Amino acid sequence: MYYWNIRALKQDLIHNRLSQRAVLIYIGSYLLLAQLFIELSPFLPHVSTPSSSDLIRPALDLVLLMAVLLGSYRANGGSQGQYLAERLFSISFVVSTRALVVLLPALVILVVAAGMLLPRLGLSLDLLMPITNTTLLLWGAVLAWRIIVHIGDVARARPDGG
């Protein structure tokens, strides 16, 4: 199982060397990671009364999820594609793992900086959540794009290297 090496994972996918056990581990790991973030969400900073961005965010997350699914399906060759689940879950796991190494420190810096700067600028800390939501949404869009690109790379590659 790869946690970081997207090139090696893509080679295994191109050459159909990913076992069903590895697929199970990738799917399970990806779903557990997603569930972890859902479970941690009550502990993230939030305002007591939902704002319009709090209501819009779930809808935008669903749109982004559908974009990843449909984009991955198309990048994988549509109805002629093969091994979509293997490619989608394993590539998503590695891309997400790599992204977390950058995202988590960036979010800490963003929250601390905004927490210090907003009051000095005479702005409410209630702006912290929309700033965080916008950052996460943009980050999700970049992840979606990278996942789709990697799936397309694997789908277009030939096992013989030609």
JSON list of C-alpha atoms in Angstrom, two decimals:
[
{"chain": "A", "resi": 1, "resn": "MET", "atom": "CA", "xyz": [0.00, 0.00, 0.00]},
{"chain": "A", "resi": 2, "resn": "TYR", "atom": "CA", "xyz": [1.26, 3.43, -0.91]},
{"chain": "A", "resi": 3, "resn": "TYR", "atom": "CA", "xyz": [0.72, 6.45, 1.31]},
{"chain": "A", "resi": 4, "resn": "TRP", "atom": "CA", "xyz": [2.72, 8.98, -0.68]},
{"chain": "A", "resi": 5, "resn": "ASN", "atom": "CA", "xyz": [4.17, 7.55, -3.90]},
{"chain": "A", "resi": 6, "resn": "ILE", "atom": "CA", "xyz": [1.58, 8.34, -6.56]},
{"chain": "A", "resi": 7, "resn": "ARG", "atom": "CA", "xyz": [3.92, 7.29, -9.40]},
{"chain": "A", "resi": 8, "resn": "ALA", "atom": "CA", "xyz": [4.40, 3.78, -8.04]},
{"chain": "A", "resi": 9, "resn": "LEU", "atom": "CA", "xyz": [0.66, 3.46, -7.40]},
{"chain": "A", "resi": 10, "resn": "LYS", "atom": "CA", "xyz": [-0.12, 4.57, -10.94]},
{"chain": "A", "resi": 11, "resn": "GLN", "atom": "CA", "xyz": [2.33, 1.99, -12.32]},
{"chain": "A", "resi": 12, "resn": "ASP", "atom": "CA", "xyz": [0.66, -0.76, -10.27]},
{"chain": "A", "resi": 13, "resn": "LEU", "atom": "CA", "xyz": [-2.74, 0.36, -11.57]},
{"chain": "A", "resi": 14, "resn": "ILE", "atom": "CA", "xyz": [-1.52, 0.52, -15.18]},
{"chain": "A", "resi": 15, "resn": "HIS", "atom": "CA", "xyz": [-0.11, -3.00, -14.92]},
{"chain": "A", "resi": 16, "resn": "ASN", "atom": "CA", "xyz": [-3.13, -4.35, -12.94]},
{"chain": "A", "resi": 17, "resn": "ARG", "atom": "CA", "xyz": [-0.92, -5.28, -9.98]},
{"chain": "A", "resi": 18, "resn": "LEU", "atom": "CA", "xyz": [-3.28, -3.99, -7.30]},
{"chain": "A", "resi": 19, "resn": "SER", "atom": "CA", "xyz": [-4.73, -6.98, -5.44]},
{"chain": "A", "resi": 20, "resn": "GLN", "atom": "CA", "xyz": [-8.31, -7.06, -4.22]},
{"chain": "A", "resi": 21, "resn": "ARG", "atom": "CA", "xyz": [-6.91, -7.01, -0.66]},
{"chain": "A", "resi": 22, "resn": "ALA", "atom": "CA", "xyz": [-5.08, -3.77, -1.46]},
{"chain": "A", "resi": 23, "resn": "VAL", "atom": "CA", "xyz": [-8.26, -2.34, -2.99]},
{"chain": "A", "resi": 24, "resn": "LEU", "atom": "CA", "xyz": [-10.13, -3.24, 0.20]},
{"chain": "A", "resi": 25, "resn": "ILE", "atom": "CA", "xyz": [-7.47, -1.54, 2.32]},
{"chain": "A", "resi": 26, "resn": "TYR", "atom": "CA", "xyz": [-7.56, 1.61, 0.16]},
{"chain": "A", "resi": 27, "resn": "ILE", "atom": "CA", "xyz": [-11.37, 1.79, 0.20]},
{"chain": "A", "resi": 28, "resn": "GLY", "atom": "CA", "xyz": [-11.49, 1.12, 3.94]},
{"chain": "A", "resi": 29, "resn": "SER", "atom": "CA", "xyz": [-8.72, 3.61, 4.70]},
{"chain": "A", "resi": 30, "resn": "TYR", "atom": "CA", "xyz": [-10.33, 6.29, 2.57]},
{"chain": "A", "resi": 31, "resn": "LEU", "atom": "CA", "xyz": [-13.75, 5.79, 4.15]},
{"chain": "A", "resi": 32, "resn": "LEU", "atom": "CA", "xyz": [-12.26, 5.73, 7.68]},
{"chain": "A", "resi": 33, "resn": "LEU", "atom": "CA", "xyz": [-10.37, 8.94, 6.99]},
{"chain": "A", "resi": 34, "resn": "ALA", "atom": "CA", "xyz": [-13.54, 10.59, 5.66]},
{"chain": "A", "resi": 35, "resn": "GLN", "atom": "CA", "xyz": [-15.50, 9.39, 8.70]},
{"chain": "A", "resi": 36, "resn": "LEU", "atom": "CA", "xyz": [-12.80, 10.73, 11.01]},
{"chain": "A", "resi": 37, "resn": "PHE", "atom": "CA", "xyz": [-13.27, 14.21, 9.59]},
{"chain": "A", "resi": 38, "resn": "ILE", "atom": "CA", "xyz": [-17.03, 13.91, 9.94]},
{"chain": "A", "resi": 39, "resn": "GLU", "atom": "CA", "xyz": [-16.62, 12.87, 13.58]},
{"chain": "A", "resi": 40, "resn": "LEU", "atom": "CA", "xyz": [-14.16, 15.71, 14.29]},
{"chain": "A", "resi": 41, "resn": "SER", "atom": "CA", "xyz": [-16.36, 18.38, 12.71]},
{"chain": "A", "resi": 42, "resn": "PRO", "atom": "CA", "xyz": [-18.19, 19.27, 15.97]},
{"chain": "A", "resi": 43, "resn": "PHE", "atom": "CA", "xyz": [-14.81, 20.21, 17.47]},
{"chain": "A", "resi": 44, "resn": "LEU", "atom": "CA", "xyz": [-13.90, 22.63, 14.68]},
{"chain": "A", "resi": 45, "resn": "PRO", "atom": "CA", "xyz": [-14.47, 26.34, 15.28]},
{"chain": "A", "resi": 46, "resn": "HIS", "atom": "CA", "xyz": [-17.99, 27.38, 14.37]},
{"chain": "A", "resi": 47, "resn": "VAL", "atom": "CA", "xyz": [-20.57, 29.99, 15.10]},
{"chain": "A", "resi": 48, "resn": "SER", "atom": "CA", "xyz": [-23.66, 29.12, 17.11]},
{"chain": "A", "resi": 49, "resn": "THR", "atom": "CA", "xyz": [-26.19, 30.34, 14.54]},
{"chain": "A", "resi": 50, "resn": "PRO", "atom": "CA", "xyz": [-25.78, 28.88, 11.04]},
{"chain": "A", "resi": 51, "resn": "SER", "atom": "CA", "xyz": [-24.83, 31.49, 8.47]},
{"chain": "A", "resi": 52, "resn": "SER", "atom": "CA", "xyz": [-25.63, 31.38, 4.79]},
{"chain": "A", "resi": 53, "resn": "SER", "atom": "CA", "xyz": [-22.16, 29.91, 4.13]},
{"chain": "A", "resi": 54, "resn": "ASP", "atom": "CA", "xyz": [-22.90, 27.14, 6.66]},
{"chain": "A", "resi": 55, "resn": "LEU", "atom": "CA", "xyz": [-25.99, 26.26, 4.66]},
{"chain": "A", "resi": 56, "resn": "ILE", "atom": "CA", "xyz": [-24.37, 26.57, 1.23]},
{"chain": "A", "resi": 57, "resn": "ARG", "atom": "CA", "xyz": [-21.25, 24.56, 2.09]},
{"chain": "A", "resi": 58, "resn": "PRO", "atom": "CA", "xyz": [-22.93, 21.11, 2.22]},
{"chain": "A", "resi": 59, "resn": "ALA", "atom": "CA", "xyz": [-24.53, 21.74, -1.18]},
{"chain": "A", "resi": 60, "resn": "LEU", "atom": "CA", "xyz": [-21.19, 22.79, -2.67]},
{"chain": "A", "resi": 61, "resn": "ASP", "atom": "CA", "xyz": [-19.52, 19.71, -1.12]},
{"chain": "A", "resi": 62, "resn": "LEU", "atom": "CA", "xyz": [-22.09, 17.50, -2.84]},
{"chain": "A", "resi": 63, "resn": "VAL", "atom": "CA", "xyz": [-21.50, 19.27, -6.16]},
{"chain": "A", "resi": 64, "resn": "LEU", "atom": "CA", "xyz": [-17.75, 18.74, -5.72]},
{"chain": "A", "resi": 65, "resn": "LEU", "atom": "CA", "xyz": [-18.26, 15.06, -4.90]},
{"chain": "A", "resi": 66, "resn": "MET", "atom": "CA", "xyz": [-20.39, 14.59, -8.02]},
{"chain": "A", "resi": 67, "resn": "ALA", "atom": "CA", "xyz": [-17.74, 16.40, -10.08]},
{"chain": "A", "resi": 68, "resn": "VAL", "atom": "CA", "xyz": [-15.07, 14.00, -8.78]},
{"chain": "A", "resi": 69, "resn": "LEU", "atom": "CA", "xyz": [-17.21, 10.95, -9.50]},
{"chain": "A", "resi": 70, "resn": "LEU", "atom": "CA", "xyz": [-18.31, 12.03, -12.97]},
{"chain": "A", "resi": 71, "resn": "GLY", "atom": "CA", "xyz": [-14.91, 13.51, -13.87]},
{"chain": "A", "resi": 72, "resn": "SER", "atom": "CA", "xyz": [-13.16, 10.33, -12.74]},
{"chain": "A", "resi": 73, "resn": "TYR", "atom": "CA", "xyz": [-15.63, 8.20, -14.69]},
{"chain": "A", "resi": 74, "resn": "ARG", "atom": "CA", "xyz": [-15.00, 10.22, -17.85]},
{"chain": "A", "resi": 75, "resn": "ALA", "atom": "CA", "xyz": [-11.22, 10.37, -17.33]},
{"chain": "A", "resi": 76, "resn": "ASN", "atom": "CA", "xyz": [-11.23, 6.61, -16.86]},
{"chain": "A", "resi": 77, "resn": "GLY", "atom": "CA", "xyz": [-12.83, 6.09, -20.27]},
{"chain": "A", "resi": 78, "resn": "GLY", "atom": "CA", "xyz": [-16.52, 6.28, -19.41]},
{"chain": "A", "resi": 79, "resn": "SER", "atom": "CA", "xyz": [-18.46, 3.12, -20.16]},
{"chain": "A", "resi": 80, "resn": "GLN", "atom": "CA", "xyz": [-15.36, 1.62, -21.80]},
{"chain": "A", "resi": 81, "resn": "GLY", "atom": "CA", "xyz": [-13.18, 2.22, -18.72]},
{"chain": "A", "resi": 82, "resn": "GLN", "atom": "CA", "xyz": [-11.89, -0.44, -16.37]},
{"chain": "A", "resi": 83, "resn": "TYR", "atom": "CA", "xyz": [-11.07, -0.68, -12.68]},
{"chain": "A", "resi": 84, "resn": "LEU", "atom": "CA", "xyz": [-12.73, 2.61, -11.71]},
{"chain": "A", "resi": 85, "resn": "ALA", "atom": "CA", "xyz": [-13.11, 1.71, -8.02]},
{"chain": "A", "resi": 86, "resn": "GLU", "atom": "CA", "xyz": [-9.50, 0.59, -7.72]},
{"chain": "A", "resi": 87, "resn": "ARG", "atom": "CA", "xyz": [-8.26, 3.74, -9.39]},
{"chain": "A", "resi": 88, "resn": "LEU", "atom": "CA", "xyz": [-10.62, 6.17, -7.68]},
{"chain": "A", "resi": 89, "resn": "PHE", "atom": "CA", "xyz": [-10.14, 4.99, -4.11]},
{"chain": "A", "resi": 90, "resn": "SER", "atom": "CA", "xyz": [-6.42, 4.29, -4.24]},
{"chain": "A", "resi": 91, "resn": "ILE", "atom": "CA", "xyz": [-5.52, 7.50, -6.07]},
{"chain": "A", "resi": 92, "resn": "SER", "atom": "CA", "xyz": [-7.88, 9.54, -3.87]},
{"chain": "A", "resi": 93, "resn": "PHE", "atom": "CA", "xyz": [-6.26, 8.10, -0.75]},
{"chain": "A", "resi": 94, "resn": "VAL", "atom": "CA", "xyz": [-2.70, 8.90, -1.85]},
{"chain": "A", "resi": 95, "resn": "VAL", "atom": "CA", "xyz": [-3.57, 12.38, -3.17]},
{"chain": "A", "resi": 96, "resn": "SER", "atom": "CA", "xyz": [-5.52, 13.16, 0.02]},
{"chain": "A", "resi": 97, "resn": "THR", "atom": "CA", "xyz": [-2.73, 11.90, 2.27]},
{"chain": "A", "resi": 98, "resn": "ARG", "atom": "CA", "xyz": [-0.20, 14.06, 0.47]},
{"chain": "A", "resi": 99, "resn": "ALA", "atom": "CA", "xyz": [-2.53, 17.06, 0.62]},
{"chain": "A", "resi": 100, "resn": "LEU", "atom": "CA", "xyz": [-3.13, 16.71, 4.36]},
{"chain": "A", "resi": 101, "resn": "VAL", "atom": "CA", "xyz": [0.56, 17.24, 5.02]},
{"chain": "A", "resi": 102, "resn": "VAL", "atom": "CA", "xyz": [0.17, 20.72, 3.53]},
{"chain": "A", "resi": 103, "resn": "LEU", "atom": "CA", "xyz": [-3.46, 21.45, 4.44]},
{"chain": "A", "resi": 104, "resn": "LEU", "atom": "CA", "xyz": [-3.36, 20.86, 8.20]},
{"chain": "A", "resi": 105, "resn": "PRO", "atom": "CA", "xyz": [-0.46, 23.26, 8.94]},
{"chain": "A", "resi": 106, "resn": "ALA", "atom": "CA", "xyz": [-1.93, 25.77, 6.47]},
{"chain": "A", "resi": 107, "resn": "LEU", "atom": "CA", "xyz": [-5.30, 25.67, 8.26]},
{"chain": "A", "resi": 108, "resn": "VAL", "atom": "CA", "xyz": [-3.66, 26.17, 11.64]},
{"chain": "A", "resi": 109, "resn": "ILE", "atom": "CA", "xyz": [-1.74, 29.17, 10.29]},
{"chain": "A", "resi": 110, "resn": "LEU", "atom": "CA", "xyz": [-4.89, 30.55, 8.63]},
{"chain": "A", "resi": 111, "resn": "VAL", "atom": "CA", "xyz": [-7.01, 30.21, 11.78]},
{"chain": "A", "resi": 112, "resn": "VAL", "atom": "CA", "xyz": [-4.34, 31.70, 14.06]},
{"chain": "A", "resi": 113, "resn": "ALA", "atom": "CA", "xyz": [-3.57, 34.55, 11.64]},
{"chain": "A", "resi": 114, "resn": "ALA", "atom": "CA", "xyz": [-7.23, 35.35, 11.05]},
{"chain": "A", "resi": 115, "resn": "GLY", "atom": "CA", "xyz": [-7.93, 35.13, 14.78]},
{"chain": "A", "resi": 116, "resn": "MET", "atom": "CA", "xyz": [-5.23, 37.71, 15.43]},
{"chain": "A", "resi": 117, "resn": "LEU", "atom": "CA", "xyz": [-5.84, 39.96, 12.42]},
{"chain": "A", "resi": 118, "resn": "LEU", "atom": "CA", "xyz": [-9.63, 40.15, 12.24]},
{"chain": "A", "resi": 119, "resn": "PRO", "atom": "CA", "xyz": [-10.07, 41.88, 15.63]},
{"chain": "A", "resi": 120, "resn": "ARG", "atom": "CA", "xyz": [-7.21, 44.29, 14.86]},
{"chain": "A", "resi": 121, "resn": "LEU", "atom": "CA", "xyz": [-8.94, 45.21, 11.61]},
{"chain": "A", "resi": 122, "resn": "GLY", "atom": "CA", "xyz": [-12.17, 45.80, 13.51]},
{"chain": "A", "resi": 123, "resn": "LEU", "atom": "CA", "xyz": [-13.80, 42.74, 11.93]},
{"chain": "A", "resi": 124, "resn": "SER", "atom": "CA", "xyz": [-15.79, 40.06, 13.70]},
{"chain": "A", "resi": 125, "resn": "LEU", "atom": "CA", "xyz": [-14.39, 36.62, 14.40]},
{"chain": "A", "resi": 126, "resn": "ASP", "atom": "CA", "xyz": [-17.61, 35.36, 12.82]},
{"chain": "A", "resi": 127, "resn": "LEU", "atom": "CA", "xyz": [-15.75, 35.79, 9.51]},
{"chain": "A", "resi": 128, "resn": "LEU", "atom": "CA", "xyz": [-13.39, 32.98, 10.51]},
{"chain": "A", "resi": 129, "resn": "MET", "atom": "CA", "xyz": [-15.77, 30.19, 9.48]},
{"chain": "A", "resi": 130, "resn": "PRO", "atom": "CA", "xyz": [-16.57, 31.58, 6.00]},
{"chain": "A", "resi": 131, "resn": "ILE", "atom": "CA", "xyz": [-12.83, 32.08, 5.42]},
{"chain": "A", "resi": 132, "resn": "THR", "atom": "CA", "xyz": [-12.13, 28.49, 6.52]},
{"chain": "A", "resi": 133, "resn": "ASN", "atom": "CA", "xyz": [-15.04, 27.12, 4.46]},
{"chain": "A", "resi": 134, "resn": "THR", "atom": "CA", "xyz": [-13.88, 28.95, 1.35]},
{"chain": "A", "resi": 135, "resn": "THR", "atom": "CA", "xyz": [-10.31, 27.71, 1.84]},
{"chain": "A", "resi": 136, "resn": "LEU", "atom": "CA", "xyz": [-11.50, 24.11, 2.27]},
{"chain": "A", "resi": 137, "resn": "LEU", "atom": "CA", "xyz": [-13.76, 24.33, -0.76]},
{"chain": "A", "resi": 138, "resn": "LEU", "atom": "CA", "xyz": [-10.96, 25.65, -2.96]},
{"chain": "A", "resi": 139, "resn": "TRP", "atom": "CA", "xyz": [-8.63, 22.99, -1.58]},
{"chain": "A", "resi": 140, "resn": "GLY", "atom": "CA", "xyz": [-11.24, 20.33, -2.38]},
{"chain": "A", "resi": 141, "resn": "ALA", "atom": "CA", "xyz": [-11.51, 21.60, -5.94]},
{"chain": "A", "resi": 142, "resn": "VAL", "atom": "CA", "xyz": [-7.73, 21.31, -6.39]},
{"chain": "A", "resi": 143, "resn": "LEU", "atom": "CA", "xyz": [-7.79, 17.77, -4.95]},
{"chain": "A", "resi": 144, "resn": "ALA", "atom": "CA", "xyz": [-10.66, 16.82, -7.27]},
{"chain": "A", "resi": 145, "resn": "TRP", "atom": "CA", "xyz": [-8.74, 18.11, -10.27]},
{"chain": "A", "resi": 146, "resn": "ARG", "atom": "CA", "xyz": [-5.57, 16.19, -9.28]},
{"chain": "A", "resi": 147, "resn": "ILE", "atom": "CA", "xyz": [-7.49, 12.95, -8.68]},
{"chain": "A", "resi": 148, "resn": "ILE", "atom": "CA", "xyz": [-9.15, 13.21, -12.09]},
{"chain": "A", "resi": 149, "resn": "VAL", "atom": "CA", "xyz": [-5.80, 13.98, -13.80]},
{"chain": "A", "resi": 150, "resn": "HIS", "atom": "CA", "xyz": [-4.13, 10.93, -12.20]},
{"chain": "A", "resi": 151, "resn": "ILE", "atom": "CA", "xyz": [-7.03, 8.64, -13.12]},
{"chain": "A", "resi": 152, "resn": "GLY", "atom": "CA", "xyz": [-6.82, 9.90, -16.71]},
{"chain": "A", "resi": 153, "resn": "ASP", "atom": "CA", "xyz": [-3.06, 9.25, -16.72]},
{"chain": "A", "resi": 154, "resn": "VAL", "atom": "CA", "xyz": [-3.63, 5.65, -15.65]},
{"chain": "A", "resi": 155, "resn": "ALA", "atom": "CA", "xyz": [-6.51, 5.08, -18.06]},
{"chain": "A", "resi": 156, "resn": "ARG", "atom": "CA", "xyz": [-4.52, 6.37, -21.05]},
{"chain": "A", "resi": 157, "resn": "ALA", "atom": "CA", "xyz": [-1.30, 4.54, -20.20]},
{"chain": "A", "resi": 158, "resn": "ARG", "atom": "CA", "xyz": [-0.52, 1.22, -21.77]},
{"chain": "A", "resi": 159, "resn": "PRO", "atom": "CA", "xyz": [0.98, -1.55, -19.63]},
{"chain": "A", "resi": 160, "resn": "ASP", "atom": "CA", "xyz": [3.70, -2.13, -22.18]},
{"chain": "A", "resi": 161, "resn": "GLY", "atom": "CA", "xyz": [4.80, 1.51, -21.82]},
{"chain": "A", "resi": 162, "resn": "GLY", "atom": "CA", "xyz": [3.87, 2.40, -25.39]}
]
